[in-house]
């Protein structure tokens, strides 16, 4: 998107904002901070002032635009239909062009552009993580030994264990279905979190797919989906990554694309068209977008629910923002959980309210994101369940951190993992019959 | 900008992080929910009464204007700092201090969100009836200062009818207690009523004692659908004349119905000329009898369908429809004048017809809807401010709405307040003598003239 187009988009959206203040009742950042500066209506007002040359796109304006989780709650709540997410994205991009972005982010995003180097760095990181992080005895992850505020590492913060053998390194590019008569091929877009931090979720996805008769293809050339870069205003890096992924996906044969990361899914499905506006790869990206399904959507549409076996757990579910509002997926995970025999499901209050993770948001505003997370943890605890299920690794990481800080015995699992457990249990039941 | 000396003193009172003075903050705090705008010189966020008093004292000493603000959902420019100075944001005073079940009283700080009190009262088996459409974000301090209404106004009355007393800081920083937690308080003139609806021009409210009522045992929600909007309006006066007082009688015209349906997609009758959303509450026998009689009246007046919600979810859907009109305006045009022209309820049909003709005359879309049961209509004029010619027509239409309302013996504000948006017409409503007395009362209470200057009786533009 060029400067002209960006300006037009902002103008056309912010004129719709009536400043009614409706967004005050829904914005998690506002609710935590009680400061008008954090409301979406104020962001619209600031941009109006920028357009009217009342103020320049200062670092102060830029900083106010940083305080947004991209949870999209205001977007679905705003009757005037102000596309707040697009406005904030455009504003962040414009501000980044004028003022730059933080050196830490710049370094990280530049690294992202070079897939193999990035991979090498993270694998090296896994080998040396014990230098910076100490392992927690309960196996929930690692806590930093030293304070690294620039990297968003608060001394208290619990990070997941990085795997020394990432998912994509371990698994072949093509994994055949477990049944003889295959139903077709699913392309699995793993994303970084599953690849480097939660490979067990990736294994679960592969298990679900292959157990239901689908071949799985995991393109080796795929890279970061780009969400961290373009939501931070680094549109150029976002674009490089989007193009790389569209090419990697396009070189494979598949019937569906499955994601198990809400942000990756939303990026492939919604954001690429926006980022690749005038790219020759736009048409290819639209082809990709049309085939993307979250793993829970895929299970409901293309898998056999009657083969789910007993999982005797008491669980609740947290809606990741990019699933419930980014991909409009909320009924699917609930429906699947409720069809697992032996599983007791309890809905939590405000299940779709953001957990406060927001990618790099929780790195920059750690205390604030913990505060937002506290509400989520209270609501989860009030269900009296043992597990919090969610479909996003970033939410998982943040909620796990909060639970550990609180010494809560509750555990977090990705939806795909519990579904995979149910299929495994179903398989065993089948054997005994 | 305020002098650094003053800013430092303010910081000493409320803490560094609660005095905002960057240029970006001044832009953010220059607005409420109108299209008007004026920048303050500092935003101060006190945490309690004593901090409020200390800030006001400082302002008095340096002769700095003070404009109070809660959630700034105000629709009359009430929280816009017309003369600069300090915006006093009261949202940190957000404690419900007491809910007294026996005496049916709540004591709250001004920054409590209206919906939070309604919820807390509900948990105690009580009801706080005033329910402005902004209740999920607006604050009680703002509700009292602007005298907010809401759909339940027909049966229960508006905010004014629930304020028993308050604690407030006067413009010299002294503290006044008005009223009493006793329902039958008759000790001299009603000072509490003087401050209610005074829009922050007389004092800064720091605590409010509110009356609560028993939670009704049952309620029934229904929707009457009409081909003609006029017939829906007529139903309102016929119902009231028949001696039935529903809890709510909300009128929506076709434009409102279509816009809300586009937004919510809950199956509203998009072909209808108008509809009434009616609720009756009380004990079971009365509710059933009233619901039956109301639905008969609706049919007599020309309703093509009367639908009674069978489940709480159906009732909630209907209410969501009403509450969503405000946000749904954006479906029609980006900007609006949201008015609250209020007339005696018997004249609602006349007002509705006049608004229909104003819409035609100036060729601007007007949402013709509102709390018809207590005559508090919300004609909302839509336009795009980037289109100067269209905006001029919208302003002319707005003028005429005010004039027509006053000609019908109505009032400029049913609940949004006068602020600066409607101040040009205030003298036309009060008369010259009333206007003069209004100024004199304000001068007596706030001799320095630092509280919300330039509003109501002290508007400096042209008067009608």
Short mmCIF file of C-alpha atoms in Angstrom, two decimals, chain A:
data_model
loop_
_atom_site.label_atom_id
_atom_site.label_comp_id
_atom_site.label_asym_id
_atom_site.label_seq_id
_atom_site.Cartn_x
_atom_site.Cartn_y
_atom_site.Cartn_z
CA UNK A 1 0.00 0.00 0.00
CA UNK A 2 1.51 3.36 -0.97
CA UNK A 3 1.28 6.56 1.03
CA UNK A 4 -1.64 7.89 -0.97
CA UNK A 5 -3.69 4.71 -0.56
CA UNK A 6 -2.87 4.60 3.11
CA UNK A 7 -4.07 8.15 3.61
CA UNK A 8 -7.29 7.42 1.74
CA UNK A 9 -7.95 4.34 3.85
CA UNK A 10 -7.39 6.24 7.09
CA UNK A 11 -9.58 9.17 5.98
CA UNK A 12 -12.42 6.98 4.88
CA UNK A 13 -12.40 4.97 8.11
CA UNK A 14 -11.89 7.61 10.77
CA UNK A 15 -14.61 9.92 9.50
CA UNK A 16 -17.03 7.13 10.51
CA UNK A 17 -15.96 7.27 14.15
CA UNK A 18 -18.66 9.14 16.06
CA UNK A 19 -16.55 9.08 19.25
CA UNK A 20 -19.53 7.51 21.00
CA UNK A 21 -17.17 5.78 23.39
CA UNK A 22 -18.67 2.35 22.82
CA UNK A 23 -15.12 1.01 22.52
CA UNK A 24 -14.43 1.97 26.14
CA UNK A 25 -16.53 -0.95 27.34
CA UNK A 26 -14.68 -3.54 25.27
CA UNK A 27 -11.03 -2.55 24.70
CA UNK A 28 -8.94 -4.72 27.07
CA UNK A 29 -6.11 -2.21 27.16
CA UNK A 30 -8.47 0.61 28.09
CA UNK A 31 -10.18 -1.52 30.72
CA UNK A 32 -6.81 -2.26 32.29
CA UNK A 33 -5.39 1.26 32.07
CA UNK A 34 -8.47 3.49 32.36
CA UNK A 35 -6.80 6.08 30.15
CA UNK A 36 -8.57 7.68 27.20
CA UNK A 37 -5.32 7.57 25.21
CA UNK A 38 -5.68 3.82 24.82
CA UNK A 39 -9.20 3.79 23.33
CA UNK A 40 -9.75 3.18 19.63
CA UNK A 41 -11.79 6.39 19.38
CA UNK A 42 -8.78 8.35 20.60
CA UNK A 43 -6.56 6.73 18.04
CA UNK A 44 -9.02 7.84 15.38
CA UNK A 45 -9.02 11.33 16.86
CA UNK A 46 -5.21 11.49 16.83
CA UNK A 47 -5.07 10.46 13.21
CA UNK A 48 -7.66 13.08 12.36
CA UNK A 49 -5.37 15.66 13.97
CA UNK A 50 -2.45 14.29 11.93
CA UNK A 51 -4.45 14.58 8.70
CA UNK A 52 -5.49 18.13 9.60
CA UNK A 53 -1.82 18.99 10.21
CA UNK A 54 -2.65 19.82 13.81
CA UNK A 55 0.15 17.51 14.92
CA UNK A 56 2.88 15.57 13.18
CA UNK A 57 3.19 11.83 13.32
CA UNK A 58 5.37 12.17 16.39
CA UNK A 59 6.97 9.46 18.49
CA UNK A 60 4.22 10.31 21.01
CA UNK A 61 1.52 9.47 18.47
CA UNK A 62 3.43 6.34 17.47
CA UNK A 63 3.69 5.20 21.07
CA UNK A 64 -0.07 5.59 21.52
CA UNK A 65 -0.58 3.35 18.50
CA UNK A 66 1.68 0.72 20.04
CA UNK A 67 -0.78 0.25 22.87
CA UNK A 68 -3.12 -2.02 20.98
CA UNK A 69 -3.28 -5.81 21.22
CA UNK A 70 -4.80 -6.24 17.76
CA UNK A 71 -7.49 -8.27 19.49
CA UNK A 72 -10.08 -6.79 17.09
CA UNK A 73 -12.70 -6.53 19.86
CA UNK A 74 -13.45 -2.90 18.96
CA UNK A 75 -13.83 -3.91 15.36
CA UNK A 76 -16.72 -6.28 16.00
CA UNK A 77 -18.22 -3.97 18.63
CA UNK A 78 -18.22 -0.77 16.59
CA UNK A 79 -21.58 -0.22 14.94
CA UNK A 80 -20.21 2.46 12.67
CA UNK A 81 -17.95 -0.27 11.36
CA UNK A 82 -14.68 1.61 11.68
CA UNK A 83 -12.00 -0.82 10.47
CA UNK A 84 -9.82 -0.06 13.47
CA UNK A 85 -7.35 -2.84 12.74
CA UNK A 86 -6.61 -1.53 9.25
CA UNK A 87 -6.39 2.03 10.54
CA UNK A 88 -3.94 1.07 13.27
CA UNK A 89 -1.89 -1.00 10.85
CA UNK A 90 -1.70 1.90 8.40
CA UNK A 91 -0.82 4.32 11.17
CA UNK A 92 1.90 2.06 12.54
CA UNK A 93 3.37 1.63 9.07
CA UNK A 94 3.35 5.37 8.43
CA UNK A 95 4.88 6.05 11.86
CA UNK A 96 7.53 3.37 11.36
CA UNK A 97 8.49 4.92 8.03
CA UNK A 98 8.86 8.32 9.67
CA UNK A 99 10.31 7.44 13.06
CA UNK A 100 11.61 3.90 12.63
CA UNK A 101 10.90 0.98 14.94
CA UNK A 102 12.71 -0.22 18.04
CA UNK A 103 16.24 -1.59 17.34
CA UNK A 104 15.32 -4.91 18.93
CA UNK A 105 12.35 -5.37 16.60
CA UNK A 106 14.33 -4.18 13.62
CA UNK A 107 16.99 -6.79 14.28
CA UNK A 108 14.41 -9.52 14.77
CA UNK A 109 12.48 -8.67 11.61
CA UNK A 110 15.59 -8.41 9.51
CA UNK A 111 16.54 -11.86 10.80
CA UNK A 112 13.11 -13.16 9.80
CA UNK A 113 13.76 -12.30 6.15
CA UNK A 114 16.56 -14.84 5.98
CA UNK A 115 14.76 -18.10 6.65
CA UNK A 116 17.80 -20.35 6.99
CA UNK A 117 19.73 -17.93 9.15
CA UNK A 118 16.68 -17.44 11.37
CA UNK A 119 16.28 -21.19 11.68
CA UNK A 120 19.94 -21.57 12.58
CA UNK A 121 19.73 -18.82 15.19
CA UNK A 122 16.71 -20.33 16.89
CA UNK A 123 18.23 -23.80 16.90
CA UNK A 124 21.41 -22.40 18.37
CA UNK A 125 19.20 -20.57 20.84
CA UNK A 126 17.65 -23.86 21.88
CA UNK A 127 21.12 -25.28 22.60
CA UNK A 128 22.21 -22.30 24.63
CA UNK A 129 18.91 -21.26 26.21
CA UNK A 130 20.05 -22.59 29.58
CA UNK A 131 22.57 -19.74 29.73
CA UNK A 132 19.79 -17.18 29.93
CA UNK A 133 16.91 -19.30 31.18
CA UNK A 134 16.67 -21.81 33.95
CA UNK A 135 14.36 -24.77 33.55
CA UNK A 136 11.40 -24.90 35.92
CA UNK A 137 11.08 -28.08 37.94
CA UNK A 138 7.42 -28.61 36.97
CA UNK A 139 8.29 -28.77 33.28
CA UNK A 140 6.17 -25.79 32.34
CA UNK A 141 9.02 -23.91 30.71
CA UNK A 142 11.88 -21.68 31.64
CA UNK A 143 12.35 -18.50 33.63
CA UNK A 144 14.97 -15.91 32.72
CA UNK A 145 18.05 -15.86 34.96
CA UNK A 146 18.86 -12.30 34.04
CA UNK A 147 16.73 -9.30 33.28
CA UNK A 148 16.56 -8.41 29.58
CA UNK A 149 13.98 -5.65 29.35
CA UNK A 150 14.98 -4.76 25.80
CA UNK A 151 14.03 -8.26 24.68
CA UNK A 152 10.80 -8.15 26.64
CA UNK A 153 12.11 -10.55 29.23
CA UNK A 154 10.95 -9.66 32.65
CA UNK A 155 12.72 -11.65 35.31
CA UNK A 156 9.45 -13.28 36.28
CA UNK A 157 8.39 -14.21 32.81
CA UNK A 158 8.05 -17.89 32.01
CA UNK A 159 8.91 -18.89 28.45
CA UNK A 160 8.23 -22.24 26.86
CA UNK A 161 11.17 -24.57 26.42
CA UNK A 162 12.70 -24.17 22.97
CA UNK A 163 13.08 -27.44 21.19
CA UNK A 164 16.51 -28.51 19.96
CA UNK A 165 14.90 -30.40 17.12
CA UNK A 166 12.23 -28.18 15.54
CA UNK A 167 9.14 -29.79 14.09
CA UNK A 168 10.00 -29.17 10.47
CA UNK A 169 13.54 -30.53 10.91
CA UNK A 170 12.20 -33.71 12.44
CA UNK A 171 9.32 -34.41 10.09
CA UNK A 172 9.67 -35.23 6.40
CA UNK A 173 8.10 -32.90 3.87
CA UNK A 174 5.54 -35.53 2.93
CA UNK A 175 3.80 -37.77 5.45
CA UNK A 176 1.40 -40.34 4.03
CA UNK A 177 -2.02 -41.05 5.54
CA UNK A 178 -2.26 -43.86 8.06
CA UNK A 179 -5.05 -45.45 6.05
CA UNK A 180 -4.51 -47.15 2.73
CA UNK A 181 -7.18 -45.20 0.86
CA UNK A 182 -6.08 -41.59 1.27
CA UNK A 183 -8.73 -38.86 1.13
CA UNK A 184 -6.38 -36.28 -0.31
CA UNK A 185 -3.53 -34.06 0.77
CA UNK A 186 -3.44 -31.35 3.39
CA UNK A 187 -0.78 -28.69 3.40
CA UNK A 188 0.22 -27.94 6.98
CA UNK A 189 1.44 -24.38 7.58
CA UNK A 190 3.20 -24.80 10.92
CA UNK A 191 4.20 -21.26 11.86
CA UNK A 192 7.13 -20.45 14.14
CA UNK A 193 5.59 -21.13 17.52
CA UNK A 194 4.69 -24.72 16.66
CA UNK A 195 7.99 -25.26 14.91
CA UNK A 196 10.31 -24.01 17.62
CA UNK A 197 8.36 -23.96 20.88
CA UNK A 198 5.42 -26.33 20.77
CA UNK A 199 6.35 -29.10 18.29
CA UNK A 200 4.04 -31.44 20.24
CA UNK A 201 1.10 -29.41 18.86
CA UNK A 202 2.48 -29.91 15.37
CA UNK A 203 2.74 -33.66 16.03
CA UNK A 204 -0.87 -33.62 17.22
CA UNK A 205 -2.03 -31.92 14.01
CA UNK A 206 -0.17 -34.48 11.88
CA UNK A 207 -1.64 -37.32 13.95
CA UNK A 208 -5.18 -36.02 13.53
CA UNK A 209 -4.76 -35.60 9.78
CA UNK A 210 -3.05 -38.89 9.04
CA UNK A 211 -5.36 -40.86 11.35
CA UNK A 212 -8.28 -39.53 9.34
CA UNK A 213 -6.78 -40.63 6.06
CA UNK A 214 -5.13 -37.43 4.87
CA UNK A 215 -1.62 -37.14 3.48
CA UNK A 216 0.27 -34.22 4.95
CA UNK A 217 2.70 -31.97 3.16
CA UNK A 218 4.82 -29.53 5.17
CA UNK A 219 6.67 -27.21 2.75
CA UNK A 220 10.28 -26.83 3.93
CA UNK A 221 10.49 -23.40 2.31
CA UNK A 222 7.74 -21.89 4.49
CA UNK A 223 8.82 -19.13 6.85
CA UNK A 224 7.32 -16.85 9.48
CA UNK A 225 3.84 -15.74 8.39
CA UNK A 226 4.88 -12.11 8.85
CA UNK A 227 2.32 -11.06 11.47
CA UNK A 228 4.91 -9.76 13.99
CA UNK A 229 6.54 -7.65 11.29
CA UNK A 230 3.51 -6.06 9.65
CA UNK A 231 1.59 -5.48 12.88
CA UNK A 232 4.64 -3.55 14.06
CA UNK A 233 4.53 -1.39 10.96
CA UNK A 234 7.35 -3.13 9.09
CA UNK A 235 5.28 -3.67 6.00
CA UNK A 236 8.31 -4.33 3.76
CA UNK A 237 9.43 -7.34 5.79
CA UNK A 238 5.82 -8.52 6.05
CA UNK A 239 5.62 -8.42 2.31
CA UNK A 240 8.86 -10.32 1.74
CA UNK A 241 7.67 -13.06 4.08
CA UNK A 242 4.19 -13.19 2.56
CA UNK A 243 5.66 -13.62 -0.91
CA UNK A 244 8.05 -16.30 0.28
CA UNK A 245 5.17 -18.25 1.83
CA UNK A 246 2.82 -17.89 -1.11
CA UNK A 247 5.58 -19.24 -3.37
CA UNK A 248 6.42 -22.09 -0.99
CA UNK A 249 2.75 -23.10 -0.77
CA UNK A 250 2.16 -22.65 -4.48
CA UNK A 251 4.92 -25.11 -5.35
CA UNK A 252 3.03 -27.96 -3.63
CA UNK A 253 -0.01 -30.02 -4.51
CA UNK A 254 -2.75 -29.98 -1.90
CA UNK A 255 -6.49 -29.93 -1.34
CA UNK A 256 -6.65 -27.87 1.85
CA UNK A 257 -4.33 -25.75 3.95
CA UNK A 258 -4.46 -26.32 7.69
CA UNK A 259 -3.14 -23.98 10.36
CA UNK A 260 -3.01 -24.46 14.12
CA UNK A 261 -1.90 -20.93 14.88
CA UNK A 262 -4.62 -18.30 14.82
CA UNK A 263 -2.31 -15.50 13.71
CA UNK A 264 -0.82 -17.53 10.85
CA UNK A 265 -4.30 -18.58 9.77
CA UNK A 266 -5.65 -15.04 9.84
CA UNK A 267 -2.56 -13.78 8.01
CA UNK A 268 -2.88 -16.32 5.17
CA UNK A 269 -6.64 -15.91 4.99
CA UNK A 270 -7.13 -12.17 5.45
CA UNK A 271 -4.00 -10.10 5.70
CA UNK A 272 -1.96 -11.23 2.70
CA UNK A 273 -4.43 -9.75 0.24
CA UNK A 274 -4.00 -6.44 2.04
CA UNK A 275 -0.19 -6.60 2.17
CA UNK A 276 0.28 -7.92 -1.34
CA UNK A 277 -2.05 -5.31 -2.85
CA UNK A 278 -0.05 -4.65 -6.03
CA UNK A 279 2.21 -7.71 -6.01
CA UNK A 280 2.23 -10.15 -8.95
CA UNK A 281 1.63 -12.80 -6.29
CA UNK A 282 -1.73 -11.33 -5.25
CA UNK A 283 -3.78 -13.81 -7.29
CA UNK A 284 -1.77 -16.73 -5.94
CA UNK A 285 -2.27 -15.46 -2.39
CA UNK A 286 -6.03 -15.29 -2.95
CA UNK A 287 -5.94 -18.90 -4.09
CA UNK A 288 -4.11 -19.74 -0.85
CA UNK A 289 -6.57 -17.73 1.25
CA UNK A 290 -9.51 -19.67 -0.13
CA UNK A 291 -8.11 -22.98 1.06
CA UNK A 292 -7.13 -22.08 4.62
CA UNK A 293 -8.88 -23.82 7.50
CA UNK A 294 -8.08 -23.82 11.18
CA UNK A 295 -7.46 -27.35 12.43
CA UNK A 296 -10.80 -27.32 14.31
CA UNK A 297 -12.67 -26.29 11.17
CA UNK A 298 -10.91 -29.04 9.28
CA UNK A 299 -11.74 -31.67 11.91
CA UNK A 300 -15.44 -30.74 11.81
CA UNK A 301 -15.63 -30.67 8.03
CA UNK A 302 -13.33 -33.49 6.99
CA UNK A 303 -12.66 -35.82 9.91
CA UNK A 304 -14.61 -38.59 11.59
CA UNK A 305 -15.93 -37.42 14.96
CA UNK A 306 -17.33 -40.85 15.76
CA UNK A 307 -13.79 -42.17 16.19
CA UNK A 308 -13.06 -39.85 19.12
CA UNK A 309 -12.24 -41.87 22.22
CA UNK A 310 -12.59 -41.14 25.89
CA UNK A 311 -10.63 -38.27 27.44
CA UNK A 312 -11.73 -37.96 31.05
CA UNK A 313 -10.70 -34.33 31.65
CA UNK A 314 -12.51 -31.27 32.92
CA UNK A 315 -11.74 -28.38 30.59
CA UNK A 316 -12.61 -24.82 29.69
CA UNK A 317 -11.77 -22.95 26.48
CA UNK A 318 -10.16 -19.59 25.80
CA UNK A 319 -10.92 -17.97 22.43
CA UNK A 320 -7.76 -16.58 20.81
CA UNK A 321 -8.55 -13.18 19.28
CA UNK A 322 -7.22 -14.13 15.88
CA UNK A 323 -9.40 -17.25 15.85
CA UNK A 324 -12.67 -15.84 17.13
CA UNK A 325 -12.48 -12.47 15.39
CA UNK A 326 -9.67 -13.04 12.88
CA UNK A 327 -10.97 -16.30 11.42
CA UNK A 328 -14.52 -16.35 12.88
CA UNK A 329 -13.80 -19.68 14.56
CA UNK A 330 -15.47 -20.14 17.95
CA UNK A 331 -18.27 -22.67 17.62
CA UNK A 332 -15.98 -25.33 16.09
CA UNK A 333 -13.59 -25.96 19.00
CA UNK A 334 -16.50 -26.02 21.45
CA UNK A 335 -18.46 -28.43 19.32
CA UNK A 336 -15.48 -30.78 19.05
CA UNK A 337 -14.65 -30.59 22.76
CA UNK A 338 -18.26 -31.35 23.58
CA UNK A 339 -18.24 -34.39 21.32
CA UNK A 340 -15.24 -35.97 23.05
CA UNK A 341 -16.60 -38.76 25.25
CA UNK A 342 -15.83 -38.45 28.95
CA UNK A 343 -14.75 -34.82 28.63
CA UNK A 344 -16.50 -32.31 30.85
CA UNK A 345 -16.69 -28.86 29.28
CA UNK A 346 -17.35 -25.67 31.28
CA UNK A 347 -17.64 -22.31 29.52
CA UNK A 348 -15.73 -19.48 31.19
CA UNK A 349 -16.97 -15.91 31.55
CA UNK A 350 -15.79 -13.60 28.76
CA UNK A 351 -14.07 -16.49 26.97
CA UNK A 352 -13.47 -14.32 23.92
CA UNK A 353 -11.81 -11.45 25.75
CA UNK A 354 -8.10 -11.08 24.90
CA UNK A 355 -5.67 -12.79 27.28
CA UNK A 356 -3.24 -9.89 26.91
CA UNK A 357 -0.51 -11.67 24.97
CA UNK A 358 -0.65 -9.76 21.68
CA UNK A 359 2.71 -10.97 20.37
CA UNK A 360 5.36 -8.32 20.93
CA UNK A 361 2.84 -6.30 22.98
CA UNK A 362 3.48 -8.53 25.98
CA UNK A 363 7.21 -8.07 25.49
CA UNK A 364 7.02 -4.29 25.44
CA UNK A 365 4.25 -3.88 28.03
CA UNK A 366 4.79 -6.94 30.17
CA UNK A 367 3.18 -5.67 33.39
CA UNK A 368 0.13 -4.39 31.53
CA UNK A 369 -0.28 -7.63 29.63
CA UNK A 370 -0.06 -9.57 32.93
CA UNK A 371 -2.76 -7.34 34.37
CA UNK A 372 -5.05 -8.07 31.40
CA UNK A 373 -4.18 -11.75 31.73
CA UNK A 374 -5.22 -11.78 35.41
CA UNK A 375 -8.87 -11.33 34.44
CA UNK A 376 -8.61 -14.28 32.09
CA UNK A 377 -7.00 -16.44 34.78
CA UNK A 378 -9.73 -15.52 37.29
CA UNK A 379 -12.43 -16.43 34.81
CA UNK A 380 -10.66 -19.69 33.97
CA UNK A 381 -10.20 -20.54 37.66
CA UNK A 382 -13.89 -19.89 38.35
CA UNK A 383 -14.84 -22.76 36.05
CA UNK A 384 -13.20 -25.22 38.46
CA UNK A 385 -11.61 -27.08 35.55
CA UNK A 386 -8.13 -28.63 35.37
CA UNK A 387 -7.25 -27.60 31.82
CA UNK A 388 -7.58 -24.46 29.78
CA UNK A 389 -7.76 -25.34 26.10
CA UNK A 390 -6.89 -22.79 23.45
CA UNK A 391 -6.02 -22.72 19.77
CA UNK A 392 -3.10 -20.28 19.86
CA UNK A 393 0.42 -20.93 21.08
CA UNK A 394 0.98 -17.29 21.96
CA UNK A 395 -2.10 -17.29 24.24
CA UNK A 396 -0.88 -20.61 25.62
CA UNK A 397 2.51 -19.18 26.47
CA UNK A 398 1.02 -16.12 28.14
CA UNK A 399 -1.64 -18.01 30.10
CA UNK A 400 0.93 -20.61 31.20
CA UNK A 401 3.18 -17.81 32.41
CA UNK A 402 0.30 -16.35 34.45
CA UNK A 403 -0.72 -19.71 35.91
CA UNK A 404 2.88 -20.43 36.94
CA UNK A 405 3.23 -17.04 38.61
CA UNK A 406 0.08 -17.81 40.56
CA UNK A 407 1.17 -21.36 41.44
CA UNK A 408 -2.07 -22.57 39.91
CA UNK A 409 -2.26 -26.28 39.13
CA UNK A 410 -4.28 -25.58 35.96
CA UNK A 411 -2.59 -26.63 32.71
CA UNK A 412 -2.90 -25.31 29.18
CA UNK A 413 -3.26 -27.47 26.09
CA UNK A 414 -3.69 -26.66 22.43
CA UNK A 415 -7.04 -27.80 21.03
CA UNK A 416 -5.22 -29.99 18.51
CA UNK A 417 -3.48 -31.86 21.32
CA UNK A 418 -6.68 -32.81 23.08
CA UNK A 419 -8.28 -33.82 19.79
CA UNK A 420 -5.24 -35.97 19.01
CA UNK A 421 -5.49 -37.55 22.47
CA UNK A 422 -9.11 -38.37 21.76
CA UNK A 423 -8.26 -39.97 18.41
CA UNK A 424 -5.50 -42.00 20.04
CA UNK A 425 -7.89 -43.11 22.77
CA UNK A 426 -10.43 -43.95 20.08
CA UNK A 427 -7.85 -45.99 18.21
CA UNK A 428 -7.02 -48.00 21.33
CA UNK A 429 -10.68 -48.58 22.13
CA UNK A 430 -11.05 -49.84 18.57
CA UNK A 431 -8.19 -52.32 19.08
CA UNK A 432 -9.70 -53.79 22.23
CA UNK A 433 -13.08 -54.35 20.60
#
